[in-house]
PDB file of C-alpha atoms and ligand atoms in Angstrom:
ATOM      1  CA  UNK U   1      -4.806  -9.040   5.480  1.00 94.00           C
ATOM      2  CA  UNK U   2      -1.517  -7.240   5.120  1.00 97.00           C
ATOM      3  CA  UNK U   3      -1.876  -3.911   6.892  1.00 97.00           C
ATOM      4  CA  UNK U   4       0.226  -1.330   5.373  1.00 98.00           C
ATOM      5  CA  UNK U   5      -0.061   1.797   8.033  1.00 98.00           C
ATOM      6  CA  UNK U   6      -0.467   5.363   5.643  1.00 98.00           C
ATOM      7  CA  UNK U   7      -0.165   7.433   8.498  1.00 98.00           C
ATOM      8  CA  UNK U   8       3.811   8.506   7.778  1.00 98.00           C
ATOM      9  CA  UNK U   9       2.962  10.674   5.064  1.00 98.00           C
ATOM     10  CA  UNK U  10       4.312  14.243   4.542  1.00 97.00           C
ATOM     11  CA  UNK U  11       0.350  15.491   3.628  1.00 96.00           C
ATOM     12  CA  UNK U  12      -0.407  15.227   6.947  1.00 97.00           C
ATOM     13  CA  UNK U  13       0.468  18.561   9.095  1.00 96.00           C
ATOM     14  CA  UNK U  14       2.495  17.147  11.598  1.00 97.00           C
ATOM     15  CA  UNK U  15       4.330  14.733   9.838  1.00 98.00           C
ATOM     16  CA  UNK U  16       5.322  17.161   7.333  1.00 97.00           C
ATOM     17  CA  UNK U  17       6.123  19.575   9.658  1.00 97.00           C
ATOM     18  CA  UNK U  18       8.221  17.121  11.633  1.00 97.00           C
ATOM     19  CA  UNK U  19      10.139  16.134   8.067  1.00 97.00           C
ATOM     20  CA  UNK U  20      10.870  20.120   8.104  1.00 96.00           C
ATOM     21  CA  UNK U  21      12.127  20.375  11.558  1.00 97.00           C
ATOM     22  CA  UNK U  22      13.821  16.798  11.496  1.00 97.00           C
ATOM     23  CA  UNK U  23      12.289  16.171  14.754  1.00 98.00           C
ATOM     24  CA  UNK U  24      12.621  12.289  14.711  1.00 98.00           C
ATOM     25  CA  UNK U  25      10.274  11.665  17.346  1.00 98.00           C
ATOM     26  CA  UNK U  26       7.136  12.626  16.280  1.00 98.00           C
ATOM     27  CA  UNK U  27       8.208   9.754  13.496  1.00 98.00           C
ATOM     28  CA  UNK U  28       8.914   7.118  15.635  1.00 98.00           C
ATOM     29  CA  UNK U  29       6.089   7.620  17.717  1.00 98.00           C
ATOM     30  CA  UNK U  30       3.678   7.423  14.405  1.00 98.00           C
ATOM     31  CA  UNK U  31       5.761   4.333  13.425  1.00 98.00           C
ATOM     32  CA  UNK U  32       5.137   2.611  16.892  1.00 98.00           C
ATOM     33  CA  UNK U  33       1.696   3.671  17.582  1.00 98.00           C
ATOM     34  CA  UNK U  34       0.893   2.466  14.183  1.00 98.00           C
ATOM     35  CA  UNK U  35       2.217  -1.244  14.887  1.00 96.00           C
ATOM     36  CA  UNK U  36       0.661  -1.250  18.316  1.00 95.00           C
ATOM     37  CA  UNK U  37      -2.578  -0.945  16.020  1.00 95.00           C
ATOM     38  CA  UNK U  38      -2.077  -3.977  13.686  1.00 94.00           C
ATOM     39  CA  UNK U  39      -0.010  -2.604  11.156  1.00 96.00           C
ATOM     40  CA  UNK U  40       2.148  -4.895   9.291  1.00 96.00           C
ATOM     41  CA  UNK U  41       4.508  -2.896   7.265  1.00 98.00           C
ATOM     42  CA  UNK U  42       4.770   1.155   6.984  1.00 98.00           C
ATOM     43  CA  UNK U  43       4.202   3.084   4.223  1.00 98.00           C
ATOM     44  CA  UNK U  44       6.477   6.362   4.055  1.00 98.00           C
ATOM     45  CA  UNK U  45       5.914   9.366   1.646  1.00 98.00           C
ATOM     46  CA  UNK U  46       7.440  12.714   1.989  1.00 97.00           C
ATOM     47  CA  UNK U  47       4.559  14.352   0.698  1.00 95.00           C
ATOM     48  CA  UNK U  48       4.092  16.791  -1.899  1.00 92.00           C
ATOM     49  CA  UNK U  49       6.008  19.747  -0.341  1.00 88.00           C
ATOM     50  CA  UNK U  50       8.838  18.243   0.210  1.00 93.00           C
ATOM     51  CA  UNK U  51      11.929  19.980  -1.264  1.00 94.00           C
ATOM     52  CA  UNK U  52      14.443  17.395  -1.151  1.00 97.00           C
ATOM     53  CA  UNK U  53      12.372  13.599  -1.095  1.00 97.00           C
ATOM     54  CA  UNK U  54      16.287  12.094  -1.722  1.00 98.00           C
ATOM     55  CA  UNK U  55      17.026  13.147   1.374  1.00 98.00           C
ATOM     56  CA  UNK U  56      13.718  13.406   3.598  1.00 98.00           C
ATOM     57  CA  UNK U  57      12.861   9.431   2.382  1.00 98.00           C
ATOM     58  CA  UNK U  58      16.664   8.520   3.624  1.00 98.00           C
ATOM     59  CA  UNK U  59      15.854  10.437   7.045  1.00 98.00           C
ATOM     60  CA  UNK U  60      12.033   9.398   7.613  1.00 98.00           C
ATOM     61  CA  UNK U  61      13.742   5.004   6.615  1.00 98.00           C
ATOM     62  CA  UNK U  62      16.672   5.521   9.507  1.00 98.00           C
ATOM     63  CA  UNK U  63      14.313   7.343  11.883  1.00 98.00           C
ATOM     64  CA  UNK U  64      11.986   4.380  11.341  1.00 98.00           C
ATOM     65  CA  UNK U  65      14.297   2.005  11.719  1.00 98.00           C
ATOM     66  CA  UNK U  66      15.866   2.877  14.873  1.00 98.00           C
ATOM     67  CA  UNK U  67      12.302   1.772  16.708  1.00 98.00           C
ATOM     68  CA  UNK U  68      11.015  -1.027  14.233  1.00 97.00           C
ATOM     69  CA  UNK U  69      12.231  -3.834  12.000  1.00 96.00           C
ATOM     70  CA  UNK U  70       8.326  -3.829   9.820  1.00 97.00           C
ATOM     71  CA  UNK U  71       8.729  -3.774   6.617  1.00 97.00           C
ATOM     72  CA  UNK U  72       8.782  -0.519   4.818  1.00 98.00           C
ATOM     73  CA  UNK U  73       6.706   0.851   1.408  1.00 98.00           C
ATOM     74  CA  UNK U  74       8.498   3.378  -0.062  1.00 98.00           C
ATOM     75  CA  UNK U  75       6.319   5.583  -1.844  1.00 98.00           C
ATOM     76  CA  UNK U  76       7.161   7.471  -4.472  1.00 96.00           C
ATOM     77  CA  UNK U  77       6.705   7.826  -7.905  1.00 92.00           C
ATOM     78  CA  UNK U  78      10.293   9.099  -8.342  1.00 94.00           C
ATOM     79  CA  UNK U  79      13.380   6.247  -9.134  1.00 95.00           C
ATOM     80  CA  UNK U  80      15.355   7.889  -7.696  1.00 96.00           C
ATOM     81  CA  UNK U  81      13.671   8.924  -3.969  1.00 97.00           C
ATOM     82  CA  UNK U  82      12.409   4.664  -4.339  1.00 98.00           C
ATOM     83  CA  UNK U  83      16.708   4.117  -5.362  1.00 97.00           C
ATOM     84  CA  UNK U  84      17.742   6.575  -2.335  1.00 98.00           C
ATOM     85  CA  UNK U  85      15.542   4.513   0.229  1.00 98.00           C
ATOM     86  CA  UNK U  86      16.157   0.838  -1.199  1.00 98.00           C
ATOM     87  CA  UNK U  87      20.056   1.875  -0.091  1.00 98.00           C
ATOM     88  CA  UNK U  88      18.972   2.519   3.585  1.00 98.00           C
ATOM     89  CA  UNK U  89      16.580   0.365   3.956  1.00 97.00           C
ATOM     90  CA  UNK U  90      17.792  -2.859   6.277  1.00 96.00           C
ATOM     91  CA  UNK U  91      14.738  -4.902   6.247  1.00 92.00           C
ATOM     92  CA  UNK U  92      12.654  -6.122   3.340  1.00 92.00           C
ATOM     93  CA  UNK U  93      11.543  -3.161   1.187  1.00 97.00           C
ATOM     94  CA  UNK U  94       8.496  -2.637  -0.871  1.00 98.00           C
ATOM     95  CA  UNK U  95       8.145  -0.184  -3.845  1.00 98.00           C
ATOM     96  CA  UNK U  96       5.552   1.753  -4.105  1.00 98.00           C
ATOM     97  CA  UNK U  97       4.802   1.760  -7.086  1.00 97.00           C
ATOM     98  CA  UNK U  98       5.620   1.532 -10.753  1.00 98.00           C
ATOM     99  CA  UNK U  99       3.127   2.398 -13.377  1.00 98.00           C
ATOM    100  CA  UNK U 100       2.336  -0.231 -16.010  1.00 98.00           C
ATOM    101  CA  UNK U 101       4.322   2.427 -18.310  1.00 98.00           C
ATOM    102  CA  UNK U 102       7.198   0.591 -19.966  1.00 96.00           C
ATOM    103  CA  UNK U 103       9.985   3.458 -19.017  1.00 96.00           C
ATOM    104  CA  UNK U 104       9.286   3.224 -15.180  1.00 97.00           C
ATOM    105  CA  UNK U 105       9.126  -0.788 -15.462  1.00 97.00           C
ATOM    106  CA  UNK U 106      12.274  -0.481 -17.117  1.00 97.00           C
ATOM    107  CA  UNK U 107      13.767   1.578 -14.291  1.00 96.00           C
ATOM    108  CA  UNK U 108      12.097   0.093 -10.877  1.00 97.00           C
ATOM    109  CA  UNK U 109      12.019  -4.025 -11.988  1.00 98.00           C
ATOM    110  CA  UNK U 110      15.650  -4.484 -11.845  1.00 97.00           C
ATOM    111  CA  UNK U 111      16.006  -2.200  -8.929  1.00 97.00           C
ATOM    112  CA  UNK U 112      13.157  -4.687  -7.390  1.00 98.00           C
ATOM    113  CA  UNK U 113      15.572  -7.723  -8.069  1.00 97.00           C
ATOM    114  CA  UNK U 114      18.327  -6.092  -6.687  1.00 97.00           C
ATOM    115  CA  UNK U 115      17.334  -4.714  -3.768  1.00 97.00           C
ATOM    116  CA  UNK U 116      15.251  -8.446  -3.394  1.00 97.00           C
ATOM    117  CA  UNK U 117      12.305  -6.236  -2.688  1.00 98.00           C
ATOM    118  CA  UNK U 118       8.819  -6.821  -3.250  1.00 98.00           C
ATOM    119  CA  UNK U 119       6.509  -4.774  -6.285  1.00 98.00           C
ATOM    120  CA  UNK U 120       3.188  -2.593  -6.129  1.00 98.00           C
ATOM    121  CA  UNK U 121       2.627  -2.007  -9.568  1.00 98.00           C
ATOM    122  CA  UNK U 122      -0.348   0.533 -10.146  1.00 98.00           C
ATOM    123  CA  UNK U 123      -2.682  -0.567 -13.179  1.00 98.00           C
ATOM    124  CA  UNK U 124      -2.095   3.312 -14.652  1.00 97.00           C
ATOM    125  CA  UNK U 125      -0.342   4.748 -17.621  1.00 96.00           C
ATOM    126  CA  UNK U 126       0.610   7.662 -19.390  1.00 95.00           C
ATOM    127  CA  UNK U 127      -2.873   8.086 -20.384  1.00 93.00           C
ATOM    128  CA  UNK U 128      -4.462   7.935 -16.820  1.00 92.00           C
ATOM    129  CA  UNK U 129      -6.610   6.204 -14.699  1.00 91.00           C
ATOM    130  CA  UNK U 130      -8.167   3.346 -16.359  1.00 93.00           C
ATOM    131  CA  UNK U 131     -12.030   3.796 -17.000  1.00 91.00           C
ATOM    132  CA  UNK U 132     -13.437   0.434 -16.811  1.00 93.00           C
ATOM    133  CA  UNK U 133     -12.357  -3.623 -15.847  1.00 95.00           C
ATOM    134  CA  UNK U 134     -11.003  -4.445 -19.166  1.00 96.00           C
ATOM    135  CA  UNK U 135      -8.324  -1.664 -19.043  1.00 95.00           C
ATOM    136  CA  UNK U 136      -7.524  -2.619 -16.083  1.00 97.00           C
ATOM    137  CA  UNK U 137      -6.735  -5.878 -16.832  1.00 97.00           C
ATOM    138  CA  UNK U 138      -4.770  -5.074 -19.515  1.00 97.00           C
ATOM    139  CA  UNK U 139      -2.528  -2.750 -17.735  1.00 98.00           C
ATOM    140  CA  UNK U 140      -2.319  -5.213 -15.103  1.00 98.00           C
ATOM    141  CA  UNK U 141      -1.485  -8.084 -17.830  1.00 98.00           C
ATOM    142  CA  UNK U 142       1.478  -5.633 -19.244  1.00 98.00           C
ATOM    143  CA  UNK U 143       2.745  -5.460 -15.464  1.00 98.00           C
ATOM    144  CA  UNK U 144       2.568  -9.506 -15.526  1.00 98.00           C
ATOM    145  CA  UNK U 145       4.504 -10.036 -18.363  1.00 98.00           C
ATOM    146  CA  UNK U 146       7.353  -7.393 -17.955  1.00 98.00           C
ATOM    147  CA  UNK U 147       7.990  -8.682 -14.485  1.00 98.00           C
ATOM    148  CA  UNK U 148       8.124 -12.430 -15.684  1.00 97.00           C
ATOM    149  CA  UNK U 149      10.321 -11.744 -18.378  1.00 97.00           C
ATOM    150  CA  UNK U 150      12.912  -9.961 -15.967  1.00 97.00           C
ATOM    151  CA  UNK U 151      12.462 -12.917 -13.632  1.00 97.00           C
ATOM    152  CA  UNK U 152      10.879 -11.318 -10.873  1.00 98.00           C
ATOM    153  CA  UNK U 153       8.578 -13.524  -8.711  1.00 97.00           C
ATOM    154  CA  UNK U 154       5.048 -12.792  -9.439  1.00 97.00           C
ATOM    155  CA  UNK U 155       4.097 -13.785  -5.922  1.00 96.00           C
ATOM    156  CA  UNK U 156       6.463 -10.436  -4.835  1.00 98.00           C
ATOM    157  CA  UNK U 157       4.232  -8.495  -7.137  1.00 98.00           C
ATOM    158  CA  UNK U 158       1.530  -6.364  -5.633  1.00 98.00           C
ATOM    159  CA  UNK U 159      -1.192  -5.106  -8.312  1.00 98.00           C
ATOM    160  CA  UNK U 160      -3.390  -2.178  -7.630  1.00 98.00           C
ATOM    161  CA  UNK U 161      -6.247  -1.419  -8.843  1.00 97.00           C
ATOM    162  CA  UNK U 162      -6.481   2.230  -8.496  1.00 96.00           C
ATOM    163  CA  UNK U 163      -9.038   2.591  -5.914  1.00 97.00           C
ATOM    164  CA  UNK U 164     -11.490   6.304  -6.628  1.00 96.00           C
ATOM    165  CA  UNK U 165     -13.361   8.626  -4.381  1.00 98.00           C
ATOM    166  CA  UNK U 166     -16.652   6.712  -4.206  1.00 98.00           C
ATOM    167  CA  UNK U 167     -18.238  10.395  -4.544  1.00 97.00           C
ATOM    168  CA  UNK U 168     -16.339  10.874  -7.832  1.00 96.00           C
ATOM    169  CA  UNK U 169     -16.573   7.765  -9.586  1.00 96.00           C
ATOM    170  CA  UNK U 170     -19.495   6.012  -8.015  1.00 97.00           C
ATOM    171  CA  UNK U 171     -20.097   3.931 -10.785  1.00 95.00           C
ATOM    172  CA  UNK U 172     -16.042   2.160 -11.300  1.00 96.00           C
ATOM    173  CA  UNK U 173     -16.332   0.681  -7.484  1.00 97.00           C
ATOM    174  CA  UNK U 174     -17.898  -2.513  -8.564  1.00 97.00           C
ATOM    175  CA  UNK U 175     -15.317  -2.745 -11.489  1.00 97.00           C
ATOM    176  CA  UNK U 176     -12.132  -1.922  -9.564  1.00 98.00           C
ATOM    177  CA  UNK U 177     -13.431  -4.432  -6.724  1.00 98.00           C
ATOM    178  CA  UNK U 178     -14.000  -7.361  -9.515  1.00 98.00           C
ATOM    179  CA  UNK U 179     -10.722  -6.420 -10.698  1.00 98.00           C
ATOM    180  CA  UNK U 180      -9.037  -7.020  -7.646  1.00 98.00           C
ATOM    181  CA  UNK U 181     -11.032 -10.703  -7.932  1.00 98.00           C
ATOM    182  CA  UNK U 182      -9.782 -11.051 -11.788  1.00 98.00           C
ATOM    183  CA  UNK U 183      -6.327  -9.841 -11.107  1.00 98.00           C
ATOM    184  CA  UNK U 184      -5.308 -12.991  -9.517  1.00 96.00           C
ATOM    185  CA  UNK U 185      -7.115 -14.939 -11.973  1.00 95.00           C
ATOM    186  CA  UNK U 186      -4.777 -14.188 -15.325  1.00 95.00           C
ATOM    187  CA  UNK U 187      -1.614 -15.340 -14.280  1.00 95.00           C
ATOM    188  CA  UNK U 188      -0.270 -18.619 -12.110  1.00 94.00           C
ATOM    189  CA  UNK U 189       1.356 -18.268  -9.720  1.00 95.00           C
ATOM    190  CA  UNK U 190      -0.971 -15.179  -8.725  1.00 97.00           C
ATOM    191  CA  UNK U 191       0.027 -11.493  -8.186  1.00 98.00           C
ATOM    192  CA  UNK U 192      -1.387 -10.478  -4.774  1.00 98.00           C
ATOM    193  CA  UNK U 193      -2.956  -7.243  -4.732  1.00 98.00           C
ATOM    194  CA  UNK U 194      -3.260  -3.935  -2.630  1.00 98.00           C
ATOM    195  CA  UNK U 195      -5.476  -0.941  -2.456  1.00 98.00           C
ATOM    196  CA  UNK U 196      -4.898   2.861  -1.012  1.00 98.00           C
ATOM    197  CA  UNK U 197      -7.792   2.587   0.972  1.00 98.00           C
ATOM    198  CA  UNK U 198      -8.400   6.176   2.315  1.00 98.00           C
ATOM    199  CA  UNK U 199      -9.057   7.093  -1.446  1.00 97.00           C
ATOM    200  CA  UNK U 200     -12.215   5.858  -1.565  1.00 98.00           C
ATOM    201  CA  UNK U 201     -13.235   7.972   1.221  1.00 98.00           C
ATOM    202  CA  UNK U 202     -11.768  11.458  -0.002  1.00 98.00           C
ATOM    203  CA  UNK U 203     -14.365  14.259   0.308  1.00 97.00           C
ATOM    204  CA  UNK U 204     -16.995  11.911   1.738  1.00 98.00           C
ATOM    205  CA  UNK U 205     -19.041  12.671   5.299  1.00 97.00           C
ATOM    206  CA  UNK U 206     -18.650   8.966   6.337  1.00 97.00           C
ATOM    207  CA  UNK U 207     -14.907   8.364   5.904  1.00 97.00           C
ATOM    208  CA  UNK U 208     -14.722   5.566   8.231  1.00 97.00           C
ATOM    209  CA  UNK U 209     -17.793   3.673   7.217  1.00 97.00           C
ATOM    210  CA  UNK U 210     -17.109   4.271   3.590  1.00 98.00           C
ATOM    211  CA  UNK U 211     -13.568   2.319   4.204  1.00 98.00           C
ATOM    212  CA  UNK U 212     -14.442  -0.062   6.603  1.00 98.00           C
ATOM    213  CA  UNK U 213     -17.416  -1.374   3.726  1.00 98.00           C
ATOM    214  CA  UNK U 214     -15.366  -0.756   0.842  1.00 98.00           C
ATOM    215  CA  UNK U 215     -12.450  -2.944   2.757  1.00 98.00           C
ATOM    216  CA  UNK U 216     -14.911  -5.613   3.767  1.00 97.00           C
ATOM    217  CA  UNK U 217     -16.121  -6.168   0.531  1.00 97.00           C
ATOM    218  CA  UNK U 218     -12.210  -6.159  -0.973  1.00 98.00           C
ATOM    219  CA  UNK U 219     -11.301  -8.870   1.214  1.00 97.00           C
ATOM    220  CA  UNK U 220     -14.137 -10.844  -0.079  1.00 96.00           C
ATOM    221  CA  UNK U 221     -13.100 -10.280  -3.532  1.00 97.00           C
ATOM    222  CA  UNK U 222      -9.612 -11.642  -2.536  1.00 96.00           C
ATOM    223  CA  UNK U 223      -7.503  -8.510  -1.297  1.00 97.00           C
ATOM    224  CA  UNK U 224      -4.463  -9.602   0.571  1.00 97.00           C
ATOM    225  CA  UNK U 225      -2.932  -5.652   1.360  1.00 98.00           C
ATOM    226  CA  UNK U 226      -4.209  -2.309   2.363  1.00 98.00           C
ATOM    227  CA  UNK U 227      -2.283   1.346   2.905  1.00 98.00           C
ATOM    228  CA  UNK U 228      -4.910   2.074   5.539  1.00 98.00           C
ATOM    229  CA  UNK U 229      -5.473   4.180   8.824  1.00 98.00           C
ATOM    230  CA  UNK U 230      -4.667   1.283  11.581  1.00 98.00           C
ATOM    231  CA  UNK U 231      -5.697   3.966  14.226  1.00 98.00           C
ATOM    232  CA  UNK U 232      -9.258   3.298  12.941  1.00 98.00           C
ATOM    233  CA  UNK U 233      -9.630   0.403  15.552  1.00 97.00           C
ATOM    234  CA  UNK U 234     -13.068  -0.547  13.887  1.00 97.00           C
ATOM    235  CA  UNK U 235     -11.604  -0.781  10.872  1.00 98.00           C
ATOM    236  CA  UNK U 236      -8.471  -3.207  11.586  1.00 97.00           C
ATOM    237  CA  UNK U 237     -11.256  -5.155  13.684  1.00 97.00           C
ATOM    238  CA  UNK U 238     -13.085  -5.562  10.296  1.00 97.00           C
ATOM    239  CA  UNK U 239     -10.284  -6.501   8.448  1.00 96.00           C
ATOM    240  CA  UNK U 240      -9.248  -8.669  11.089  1.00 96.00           C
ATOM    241  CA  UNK U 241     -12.681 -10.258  11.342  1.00 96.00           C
ATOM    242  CA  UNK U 242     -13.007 -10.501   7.433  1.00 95.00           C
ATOM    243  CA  UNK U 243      -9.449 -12.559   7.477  1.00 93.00           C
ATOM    244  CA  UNK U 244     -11.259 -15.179   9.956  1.00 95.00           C
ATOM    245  CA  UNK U 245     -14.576 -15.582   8.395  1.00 96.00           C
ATOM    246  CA  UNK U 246     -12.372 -16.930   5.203  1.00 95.00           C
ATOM    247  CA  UNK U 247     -10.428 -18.849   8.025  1.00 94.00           C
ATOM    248  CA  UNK U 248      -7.191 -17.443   7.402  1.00 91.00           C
ATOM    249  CA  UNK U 249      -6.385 -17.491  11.406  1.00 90.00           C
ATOM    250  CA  UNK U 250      -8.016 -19.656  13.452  1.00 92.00           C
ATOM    251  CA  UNK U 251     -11.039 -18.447  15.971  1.00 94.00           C
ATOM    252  CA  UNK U 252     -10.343 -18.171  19.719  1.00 95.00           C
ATOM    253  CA  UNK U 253     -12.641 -15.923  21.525  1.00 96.00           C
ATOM    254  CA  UNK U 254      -9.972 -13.531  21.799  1.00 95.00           C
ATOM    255  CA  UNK U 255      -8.914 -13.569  18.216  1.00 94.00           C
ATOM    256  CA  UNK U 256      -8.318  -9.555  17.766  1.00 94.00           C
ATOM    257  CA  UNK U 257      -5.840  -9.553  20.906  1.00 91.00           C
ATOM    258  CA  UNK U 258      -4.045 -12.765  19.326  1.00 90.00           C
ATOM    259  CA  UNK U 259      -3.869 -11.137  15.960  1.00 89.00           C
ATOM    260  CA  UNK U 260      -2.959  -7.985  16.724  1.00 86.00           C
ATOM    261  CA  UNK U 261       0.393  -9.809  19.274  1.00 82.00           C
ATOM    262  CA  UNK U 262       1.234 -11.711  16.270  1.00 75.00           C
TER     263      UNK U 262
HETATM  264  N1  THG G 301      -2.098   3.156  -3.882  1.00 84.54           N
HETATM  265  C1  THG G 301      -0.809   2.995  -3.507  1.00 84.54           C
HETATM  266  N2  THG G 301      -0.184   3.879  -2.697  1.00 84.54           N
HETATM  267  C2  THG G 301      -0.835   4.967  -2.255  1.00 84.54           C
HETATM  268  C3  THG G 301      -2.179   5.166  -2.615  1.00 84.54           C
HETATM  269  C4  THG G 301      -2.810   4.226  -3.472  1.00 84.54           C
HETATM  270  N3  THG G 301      -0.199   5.867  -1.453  1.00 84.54           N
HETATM  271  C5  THG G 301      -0.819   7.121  -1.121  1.00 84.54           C
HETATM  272  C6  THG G 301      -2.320   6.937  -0.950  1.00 84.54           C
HETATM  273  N4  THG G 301      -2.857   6.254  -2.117  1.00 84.54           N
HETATM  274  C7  THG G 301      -2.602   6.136   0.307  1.00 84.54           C
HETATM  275  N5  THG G 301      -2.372   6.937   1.460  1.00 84.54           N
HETATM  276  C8  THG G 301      -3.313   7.890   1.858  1.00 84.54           C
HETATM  277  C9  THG G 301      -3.021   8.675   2.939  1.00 84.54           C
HETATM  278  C10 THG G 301      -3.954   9.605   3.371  1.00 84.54           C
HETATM  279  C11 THG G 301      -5.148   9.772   2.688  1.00 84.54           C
HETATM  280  C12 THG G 301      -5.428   8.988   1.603  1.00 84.54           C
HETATM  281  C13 THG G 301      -4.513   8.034   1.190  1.00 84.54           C
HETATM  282  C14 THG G 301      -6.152  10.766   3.106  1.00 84.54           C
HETATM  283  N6  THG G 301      -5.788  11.829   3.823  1.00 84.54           N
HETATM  284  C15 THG G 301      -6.759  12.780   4.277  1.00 84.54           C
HETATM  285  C16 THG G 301      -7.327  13.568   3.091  1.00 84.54           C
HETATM  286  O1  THG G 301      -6.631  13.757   2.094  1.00 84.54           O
HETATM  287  O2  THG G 301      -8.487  13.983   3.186  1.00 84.54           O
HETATM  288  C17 THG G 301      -6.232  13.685   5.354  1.00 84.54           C
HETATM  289  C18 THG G 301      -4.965  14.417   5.038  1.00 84.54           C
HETATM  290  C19 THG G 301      -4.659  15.504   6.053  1.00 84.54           C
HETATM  291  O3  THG G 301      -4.945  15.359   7.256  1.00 84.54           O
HETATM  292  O4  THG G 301      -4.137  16.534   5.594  1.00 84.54           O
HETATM  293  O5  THG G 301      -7.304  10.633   2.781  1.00 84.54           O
HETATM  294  O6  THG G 301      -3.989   4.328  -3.843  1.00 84.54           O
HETATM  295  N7  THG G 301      -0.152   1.917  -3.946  1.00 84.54           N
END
């Protein structure tokens, strides 16, 4: 599993508070504590308040970097904050996201091949969330074929469901976990594919149960990335433990130490 740590995200008090103030430490002490956890790669969002993402995205990327060479999901759904990081970033980037909506394909692919970075593309449009598998798959199909046609390796591409509050759309969870199965299925090579896993768990009383289960069950429908809370130490365990049972590391009796020193 590809741990994607959502904790650098302007929503949150502090961090937006420490975007405001520019105090670079309380970022690179979220960016550390976050690896020390598991996490792979760090997503960074400036959060809804911000008043200037160009700048706050090219600020949170060099604070980052200064302590860490993970990989880094920018996340936006602006070109140009995604454009604005890609020209900081050192390391490999990953966008997050385009839309399966032709204009933003148009504008983030080729910045994807330029910049050599890898692709989350969401399977949304213009007219919303998807309601059911089928649109899904066709958004996701759409993705497949603009990207191939540009040239961009499909194996770079990250597709994503669109994971819901379990509370608000209890009945799409079994469709947007067989999509993640079915995803993989319509094109060779494969897309890999990604969920915002805290999303499921909005508004609920079990938050941490809720995304531990819902992440357990992902991986065995053949999720290879999560934007997740690494400080949930039960959590990365599970995901950690889910990655063995399909014997993607191999079992020592100390596996968790060994994966998380990797
Ligand atoms: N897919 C992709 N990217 C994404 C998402 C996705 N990026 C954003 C989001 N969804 C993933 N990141 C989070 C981060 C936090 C929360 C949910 C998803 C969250 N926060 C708490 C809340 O809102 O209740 C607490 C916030 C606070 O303390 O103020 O749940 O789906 N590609």
């Amino acid at each position: 599993m590809f741990i994607i740590g959502e904790l650098i995200n302007g929503m949150y008090k502090d961090i937006g508070k420490a975007i405001q103030t520019k105090d670079k430490s309380v970022i690179q002490q979220k960016a550390l504590e976050q690896i020390k956890a598991g996490a792979d790669a760090l997503d960074v969002n400036c959060g809804p308040a911000s008043k200037d993402p160009v700048n706050d995205i090219q600020w949170l990327i060099n604070a980052i970097q200064e302590v860490t060479d993970k990989p880094i999901t920018i996340d936006s759904s602006k070109p140009k904050v995604v454009e604005a990081g890609l020209k900081v970033l050192k390391g490999r980037a990953i966008i997050n996201s385009t839309t399966a909506d032709e204009e933003k394909l148009e504008g983030l692919v080729p910045l994807a091949i330029q910049y050599n970075a890898k692709l989350i593309g969401l399977t949304i449009s213009k007219k919303g969330i998807p309601q059911n598998k089928d649109q899904r798959l066709e958004l996701a199909a759409g993705i497949i074929a603009f990207v191939q046609e540009k040239g961009f390796p499909i194996e770079d591409l990250y597709l994503d469901p669109i994971v819901m509050p379990v509370n608000v759309a209890q009945a799409q969870m079994r469709d947007i976990l067989e999509s993640i199965h079915d995803f993989k299925i319509i094109s060779d090579p494969a897309p890999k594919t990604v969920v915002g896993l805290s999303n499921v768990s909005q508004g609920t009383c079990q938050r941490s149960l809720v995304n531990k289960t819902f992440l357990i069950m992902a991986v065995g429908f053949g999720l290879d990335a999560a934007i997740l809370d690494p400080l949930d130490k039960d959590l990365v365990d599970g995901a950690i433990t889910s990655d063995l049972i399909l014997n993607k590391h191999i079992y020592c009796d100390s596996y968790l130490d060994a994966y998380r020193k990797k």
